[in-house]
Coordinates of C-alpha atoms in Angstrom, one line a residue:
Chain A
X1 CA -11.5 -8.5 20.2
X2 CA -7.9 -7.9 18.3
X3 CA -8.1 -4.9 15.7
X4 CA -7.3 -6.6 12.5
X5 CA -4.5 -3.6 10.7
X6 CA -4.0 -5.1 6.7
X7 CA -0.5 -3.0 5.2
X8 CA -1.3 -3.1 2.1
X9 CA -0.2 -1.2 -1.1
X10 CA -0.7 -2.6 -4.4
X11 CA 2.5 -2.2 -5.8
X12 CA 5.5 -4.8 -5.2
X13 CA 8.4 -3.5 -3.6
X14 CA 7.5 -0.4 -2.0
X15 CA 8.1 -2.2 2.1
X16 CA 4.8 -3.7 3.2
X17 CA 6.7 -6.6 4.6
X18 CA 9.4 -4.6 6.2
X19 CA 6.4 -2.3 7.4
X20 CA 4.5 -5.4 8.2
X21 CA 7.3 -6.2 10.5
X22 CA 8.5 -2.8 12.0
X23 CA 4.3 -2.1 13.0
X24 CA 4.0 -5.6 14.8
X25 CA 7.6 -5.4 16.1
X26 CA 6.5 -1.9 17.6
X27 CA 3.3 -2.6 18.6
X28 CA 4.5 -5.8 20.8
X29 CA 7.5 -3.5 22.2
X30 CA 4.5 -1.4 23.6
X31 CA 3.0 -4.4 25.4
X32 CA 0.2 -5.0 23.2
X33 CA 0.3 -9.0 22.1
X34 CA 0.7 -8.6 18.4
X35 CA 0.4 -11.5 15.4
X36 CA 1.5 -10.8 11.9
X37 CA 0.3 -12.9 9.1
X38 CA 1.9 -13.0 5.6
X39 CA -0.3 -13.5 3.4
X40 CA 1.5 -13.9 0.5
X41 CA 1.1 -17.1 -0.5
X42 CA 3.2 -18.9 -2.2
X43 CA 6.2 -16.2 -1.8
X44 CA 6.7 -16.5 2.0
X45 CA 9.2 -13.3 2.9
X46 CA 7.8 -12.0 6.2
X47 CA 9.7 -15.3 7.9
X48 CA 13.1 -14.0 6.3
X49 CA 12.7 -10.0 7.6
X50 CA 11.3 -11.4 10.9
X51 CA 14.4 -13.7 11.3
X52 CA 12.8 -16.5 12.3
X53 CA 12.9 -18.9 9.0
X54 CA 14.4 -21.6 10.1
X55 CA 11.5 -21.7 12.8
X56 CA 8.8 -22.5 10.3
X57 CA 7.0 -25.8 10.8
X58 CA 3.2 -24.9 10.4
X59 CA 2.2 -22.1 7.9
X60 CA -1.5 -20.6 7.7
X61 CA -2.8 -22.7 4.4
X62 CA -1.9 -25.5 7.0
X63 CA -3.5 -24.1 9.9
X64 CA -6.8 -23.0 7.8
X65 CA -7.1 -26.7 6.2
X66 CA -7.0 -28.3 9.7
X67 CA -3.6 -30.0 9.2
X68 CA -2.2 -28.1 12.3
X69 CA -3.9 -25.6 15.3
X70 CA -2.9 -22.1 15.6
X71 CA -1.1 -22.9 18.3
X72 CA 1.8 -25.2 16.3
X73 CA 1.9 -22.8 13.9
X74 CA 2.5 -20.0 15.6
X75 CA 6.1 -18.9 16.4
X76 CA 7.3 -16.9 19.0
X77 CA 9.4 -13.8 18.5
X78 CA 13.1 -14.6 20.9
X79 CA 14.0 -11.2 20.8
X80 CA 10.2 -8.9 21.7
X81 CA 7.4 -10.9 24.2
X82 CA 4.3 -10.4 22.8
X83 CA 4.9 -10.7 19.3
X84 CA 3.9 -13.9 17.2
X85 CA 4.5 -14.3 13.2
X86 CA 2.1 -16.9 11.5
X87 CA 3.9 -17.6 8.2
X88 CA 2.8 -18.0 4.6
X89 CA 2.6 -21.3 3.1
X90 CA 4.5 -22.3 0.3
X91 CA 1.6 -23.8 -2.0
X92 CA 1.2 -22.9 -5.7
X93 CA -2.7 -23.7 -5.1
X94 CA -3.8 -19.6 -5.4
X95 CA -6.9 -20.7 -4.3
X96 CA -5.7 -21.8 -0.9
X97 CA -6.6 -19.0 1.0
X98 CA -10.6 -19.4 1.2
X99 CA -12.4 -16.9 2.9
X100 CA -14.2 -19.0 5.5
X101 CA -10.5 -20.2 6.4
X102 CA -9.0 -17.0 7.1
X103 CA -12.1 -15.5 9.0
X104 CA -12.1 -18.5 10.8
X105 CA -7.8 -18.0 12.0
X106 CA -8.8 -14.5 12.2
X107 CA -11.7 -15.1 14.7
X108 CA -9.3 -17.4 17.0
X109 CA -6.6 -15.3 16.6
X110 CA -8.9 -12.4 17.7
X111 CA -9.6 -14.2 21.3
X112 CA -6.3 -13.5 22.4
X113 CA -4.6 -10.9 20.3
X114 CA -4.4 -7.2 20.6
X115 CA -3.3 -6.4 17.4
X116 CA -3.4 -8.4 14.3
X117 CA -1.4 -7.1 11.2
X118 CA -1.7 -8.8 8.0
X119 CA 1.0 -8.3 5.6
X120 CA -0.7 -7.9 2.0
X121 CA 1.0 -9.7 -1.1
X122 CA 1.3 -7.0 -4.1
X123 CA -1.3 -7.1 -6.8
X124 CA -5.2 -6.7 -6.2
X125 CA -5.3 -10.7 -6.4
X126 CA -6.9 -13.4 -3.9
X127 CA -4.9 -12.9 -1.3
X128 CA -4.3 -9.1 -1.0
X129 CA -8.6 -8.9 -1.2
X130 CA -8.5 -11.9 1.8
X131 CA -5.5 -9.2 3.8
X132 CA -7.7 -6.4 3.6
X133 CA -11.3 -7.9 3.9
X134 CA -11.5 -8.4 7.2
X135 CA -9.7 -5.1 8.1
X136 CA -10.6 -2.7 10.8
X137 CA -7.5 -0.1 9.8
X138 CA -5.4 0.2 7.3
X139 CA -1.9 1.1 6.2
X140 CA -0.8 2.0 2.4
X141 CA 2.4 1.9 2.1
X142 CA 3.4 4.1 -0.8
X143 CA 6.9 5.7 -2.7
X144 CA 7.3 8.6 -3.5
X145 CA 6.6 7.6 -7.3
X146 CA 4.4 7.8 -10.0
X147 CA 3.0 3.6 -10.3
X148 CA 3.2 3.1 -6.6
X149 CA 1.1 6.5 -6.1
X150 CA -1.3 5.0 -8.4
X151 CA -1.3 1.9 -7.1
X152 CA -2.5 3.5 -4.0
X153 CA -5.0 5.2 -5.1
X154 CA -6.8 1.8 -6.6
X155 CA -6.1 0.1 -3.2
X156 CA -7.8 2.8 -1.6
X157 CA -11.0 2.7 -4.0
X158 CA -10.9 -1.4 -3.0
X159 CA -10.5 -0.9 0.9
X160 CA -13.6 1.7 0.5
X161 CA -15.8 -0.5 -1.0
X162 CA -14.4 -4.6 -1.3
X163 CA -14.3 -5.3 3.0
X164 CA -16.3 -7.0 5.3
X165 CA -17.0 -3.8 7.5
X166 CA -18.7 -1.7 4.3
X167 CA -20.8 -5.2 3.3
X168 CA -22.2 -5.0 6.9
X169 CA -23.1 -1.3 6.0
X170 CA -20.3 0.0 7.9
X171 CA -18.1 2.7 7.7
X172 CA -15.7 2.6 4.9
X173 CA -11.8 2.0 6.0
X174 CA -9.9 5.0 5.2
X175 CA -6.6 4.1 5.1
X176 CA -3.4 5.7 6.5
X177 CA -0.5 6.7 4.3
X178 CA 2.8 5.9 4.8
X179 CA 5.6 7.4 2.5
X180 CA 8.5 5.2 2.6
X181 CA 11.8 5.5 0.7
X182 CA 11.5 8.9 0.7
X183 CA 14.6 11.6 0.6
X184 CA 14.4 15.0 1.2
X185 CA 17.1 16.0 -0.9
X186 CA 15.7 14.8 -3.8
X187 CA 11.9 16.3 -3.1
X188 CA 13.7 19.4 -2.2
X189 CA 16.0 19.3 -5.8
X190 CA 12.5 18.5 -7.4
X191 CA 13.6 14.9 -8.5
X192 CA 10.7 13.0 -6.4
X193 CA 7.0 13.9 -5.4
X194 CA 7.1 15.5 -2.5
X195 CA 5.5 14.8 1.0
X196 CA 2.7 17.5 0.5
X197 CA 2.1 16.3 -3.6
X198 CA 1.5 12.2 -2.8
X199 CA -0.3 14.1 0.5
X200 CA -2.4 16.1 -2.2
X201 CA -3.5 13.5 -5.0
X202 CA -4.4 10.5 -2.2
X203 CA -5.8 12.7 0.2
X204 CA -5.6 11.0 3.4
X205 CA -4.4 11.1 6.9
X206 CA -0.6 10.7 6.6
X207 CA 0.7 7.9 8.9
X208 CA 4.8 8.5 8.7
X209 CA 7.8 9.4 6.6
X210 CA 10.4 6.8 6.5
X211 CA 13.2 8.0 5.0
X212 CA 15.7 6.2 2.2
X213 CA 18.3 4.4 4.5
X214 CA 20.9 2.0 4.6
X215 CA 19.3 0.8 7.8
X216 CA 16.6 -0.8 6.2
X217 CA 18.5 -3.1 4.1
X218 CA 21.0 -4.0 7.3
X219 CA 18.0 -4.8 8.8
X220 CA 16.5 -7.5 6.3
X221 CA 19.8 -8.8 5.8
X222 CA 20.1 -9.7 9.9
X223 CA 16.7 -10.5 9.8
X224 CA 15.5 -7.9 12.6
X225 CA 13.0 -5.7 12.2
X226 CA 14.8 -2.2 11.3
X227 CA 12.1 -0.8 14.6
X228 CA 14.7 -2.4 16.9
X229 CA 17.7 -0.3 15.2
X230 CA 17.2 2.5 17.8
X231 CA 19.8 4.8 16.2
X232 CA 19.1 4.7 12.8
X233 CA 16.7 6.9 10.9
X234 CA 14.3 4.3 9.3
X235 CA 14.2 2.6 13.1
X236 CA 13.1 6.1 14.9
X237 CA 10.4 6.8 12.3
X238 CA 8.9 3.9 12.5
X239 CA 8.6 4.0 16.2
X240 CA 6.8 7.3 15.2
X241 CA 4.4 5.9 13.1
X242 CA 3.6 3.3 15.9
X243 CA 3.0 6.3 18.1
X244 CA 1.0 8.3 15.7
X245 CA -0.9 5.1 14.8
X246 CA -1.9 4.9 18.6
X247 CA -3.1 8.0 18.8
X248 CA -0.3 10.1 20.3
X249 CA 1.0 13.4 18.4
X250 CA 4.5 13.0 17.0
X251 CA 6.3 16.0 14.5
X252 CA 7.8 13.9 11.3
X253 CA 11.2 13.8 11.8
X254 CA 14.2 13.3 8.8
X255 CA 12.5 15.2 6.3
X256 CA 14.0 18.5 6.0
X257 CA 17.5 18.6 4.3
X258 CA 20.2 19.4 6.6
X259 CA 21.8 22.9 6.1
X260 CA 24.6 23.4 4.6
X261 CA 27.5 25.7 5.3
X262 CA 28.6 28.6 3.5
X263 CA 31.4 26.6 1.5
X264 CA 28.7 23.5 1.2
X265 CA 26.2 26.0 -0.8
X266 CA 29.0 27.5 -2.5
X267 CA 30.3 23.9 -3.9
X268 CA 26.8 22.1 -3.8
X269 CA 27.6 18.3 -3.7
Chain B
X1 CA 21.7 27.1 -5.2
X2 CA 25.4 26.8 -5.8
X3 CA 27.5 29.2 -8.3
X4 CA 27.2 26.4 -10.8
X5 CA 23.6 26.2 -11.2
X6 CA 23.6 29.6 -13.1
X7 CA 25.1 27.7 -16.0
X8 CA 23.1 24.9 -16.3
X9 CA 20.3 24.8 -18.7
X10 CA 16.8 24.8 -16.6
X11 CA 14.2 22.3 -17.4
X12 CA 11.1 21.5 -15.6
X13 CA 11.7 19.7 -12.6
X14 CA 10.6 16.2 -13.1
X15 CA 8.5 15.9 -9.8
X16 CA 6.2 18.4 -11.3
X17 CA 5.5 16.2 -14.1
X18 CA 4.9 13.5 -12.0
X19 CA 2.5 15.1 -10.0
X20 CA 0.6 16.7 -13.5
X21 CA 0.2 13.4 -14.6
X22 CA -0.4 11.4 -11.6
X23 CA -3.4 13.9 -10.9
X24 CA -4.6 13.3 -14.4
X25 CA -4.6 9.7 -14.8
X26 CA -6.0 9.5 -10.8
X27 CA -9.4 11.6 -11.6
X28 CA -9.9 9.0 -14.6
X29 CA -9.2 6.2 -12.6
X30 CA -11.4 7.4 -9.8
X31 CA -14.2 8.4 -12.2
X32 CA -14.3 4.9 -13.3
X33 CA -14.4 3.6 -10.3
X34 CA -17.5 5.5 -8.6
X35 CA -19.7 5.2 -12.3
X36 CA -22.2 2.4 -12.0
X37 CA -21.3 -1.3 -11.8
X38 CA -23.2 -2.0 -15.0
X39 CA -21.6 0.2 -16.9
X40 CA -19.1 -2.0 -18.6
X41 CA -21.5 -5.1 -19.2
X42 CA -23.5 -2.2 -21.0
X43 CA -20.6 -0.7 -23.4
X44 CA -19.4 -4.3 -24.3
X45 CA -23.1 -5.1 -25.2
X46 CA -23.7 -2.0 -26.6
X47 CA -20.6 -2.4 -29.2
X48 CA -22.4 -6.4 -30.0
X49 CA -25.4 -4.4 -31.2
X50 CA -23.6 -1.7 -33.0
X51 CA -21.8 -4.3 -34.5
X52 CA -25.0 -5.8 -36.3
X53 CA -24.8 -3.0 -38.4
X54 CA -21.2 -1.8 -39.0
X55 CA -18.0 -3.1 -38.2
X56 CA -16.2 -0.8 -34.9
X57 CA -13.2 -1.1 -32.8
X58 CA -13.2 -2.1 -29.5
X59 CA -12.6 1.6 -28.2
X60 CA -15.3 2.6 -30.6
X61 CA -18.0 3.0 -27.3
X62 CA -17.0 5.1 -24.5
X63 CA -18.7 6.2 -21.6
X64 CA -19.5 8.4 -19.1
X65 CA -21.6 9.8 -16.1
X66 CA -20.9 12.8 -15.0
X67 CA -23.3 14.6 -11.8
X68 CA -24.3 17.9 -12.3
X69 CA -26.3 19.4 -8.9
X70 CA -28.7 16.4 -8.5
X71 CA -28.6 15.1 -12.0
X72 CA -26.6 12.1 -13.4
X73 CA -25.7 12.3 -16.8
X74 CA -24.8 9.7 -18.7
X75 CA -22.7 10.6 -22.3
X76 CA -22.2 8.3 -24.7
X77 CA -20.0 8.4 -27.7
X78 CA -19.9 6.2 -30.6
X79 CA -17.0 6.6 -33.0
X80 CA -17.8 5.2 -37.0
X81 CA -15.4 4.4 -39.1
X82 CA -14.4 6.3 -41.7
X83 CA -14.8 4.4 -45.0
X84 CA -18.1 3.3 -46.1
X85 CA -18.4 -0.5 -47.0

């Protein structure tokens, strides 16, 4: 059985799909067979972070209506084994995505996964209820900012009551928080909410800090999942958010503000 | 702090205002969300019945349970209009 993880956030914008991709990308580069699903139908994106949209033949609507198996629609990450990306379609039909259909991908899917991450389209529509219903974990990708923290907060009231595990009269899914875009200069100058106030009004376990960074930009605009930029910031805290998401003990790294010299406080910049 | 912050005018720091606000409007939301599925079925019919007898605003019903120990309490307040027809 695959543990289905949704990333999910509300809010458009904030990086579930670069999230989406960095998770599954580090997951797989820890030998666990990961698929990643957009499921933002209609606005297919996770193909262009992922690199791989020219590779798209078979997309999921296809795959759930029985125009193609799993297995055509799948495609195969070149650069990390392991790691498969089942594409959104490109219909305007919102209804597309039943929920019989997706349980039943899910269910085949689950045979011979590890890890299945489904990336959540924005809004608290069809298809980011289908991403998190089936759920066993998930991810809230937040900014440090007042409509995305708010945002949160009313995806976290939906993933404690609106999924499959709590209708069975299961445990609610918590939800992990991940901060991204965040810069410690700015929390430290009191511009943005800091790591300890989104911490304080969501109240949950915190996943990982990803810091502002060019990195993250480079990486959509190669199409590589910023996880396999070992040297940059973004790339090395998402490999700690992997970590910390499979149990292991990681201290969050790039959020203190360097310190300055003597002439650096003197002239602040 | 650099020499050059002495001569700038302090203001509150807008992260602080963030988080006021975000903890405000949060609680609401939240209090919403845990009240009783029913309860909005009941303002909206509610306000039809006022309405029988004097014309309101939408915003006119507003609700709200609140738990105290091991009672649930639920306020209700119904705003009239001001002029008399």
């Amino acid at each position: 059985m695959a543990r289905i993880v949704v990333i999910t956030s509300g809010k458009g914008g904030v990086g579930k799909t670069t999230t989406s991709a960095a998770i599954a990308t580090g997951l797989a580069l820890r030998g666990h067979k990961t698929a990643v699903i957009d499921f933002d139908v209609g606005l297919r994106n996770l193909d262009l972070i992922m690199g791989c949209e020219r590779r798209v033949v078979y997309d999921f609507v296809n795959v759930i209506n029985g125009d193609a198996n799993l297995k055509q629609a799948l495609i195969r990450d070149k650069r990390v084994d392991n790691l498969y990306i089942l594409p959104a379609s490109q219909t305007r039909d919102k209804d597309a995505l039943t929920q019989d259909g997706v349980e039943r991908v899910l269910n085949e899917l689950s045979e011979d996964f590890e890890y299945i991450v489904c990336d959540s389209p924005a809004g608290i529509e069809r298809g980011a209820l289908m991403a998190a219903y089936f759920a066993d974990e998930a991810i809230v990708v937040t900014n440090p900012e007042v409509s995305s923290v708010r945002d949160s907060d009313r995806i976290l009231g939906i993933l404690a009551s609106k999924t499959r595990k709590v209708e069975q009269g299961g445990e609610p899914i918590e939800g992990k928080l991940l901060l991204t875009r965040y810069s410690a200069e700015r929390a430290e100058r009191g511009e943005m909410l800091s790591i300890e106030d989104v911490g304080e009004i969501l109240a949950i376990e915190l996943l990982g800090v990803i810091p502002e960074s060019q990195a993250v930009l480079n990486a959509s605009n190669a199409g590589q999942p910023v996880v396999l930029d070992e040297e940059s910031d973004a790339g090395q805290a998402y490999q700690d958010a992997v970590d910390r998401f499979l149990g292991e003990e990681r201290p969050l790294r790039f959020v203190d503000v360097p310190k300055k010299g003597f002439f650096g406080r003197l002239f602040k910049g | 702090m650099g020499i050059f912050d002495y001569f700038r005018q302090p203001r509150q720091k807008s992260a602080s205002v963030a988080k006021e606000r975000l903890q405000i409007i949060v609680a609401r939301e939240r209090a919403a969300r845990s009240g009783p599925d029913y309860l909005p079925a009941m303002q909206q019919e509610l306000l039809q019945v006022i309405r029988k007898y004097v014309q309101v605003d939408d915003d006119a019903v507003q609700m709200n349970v609140d738990r105290e120990g091991d009672c649930e309490v639920l306020e209700l307040n119904i705003t009239l209009p001001d002029d008399k027809e």
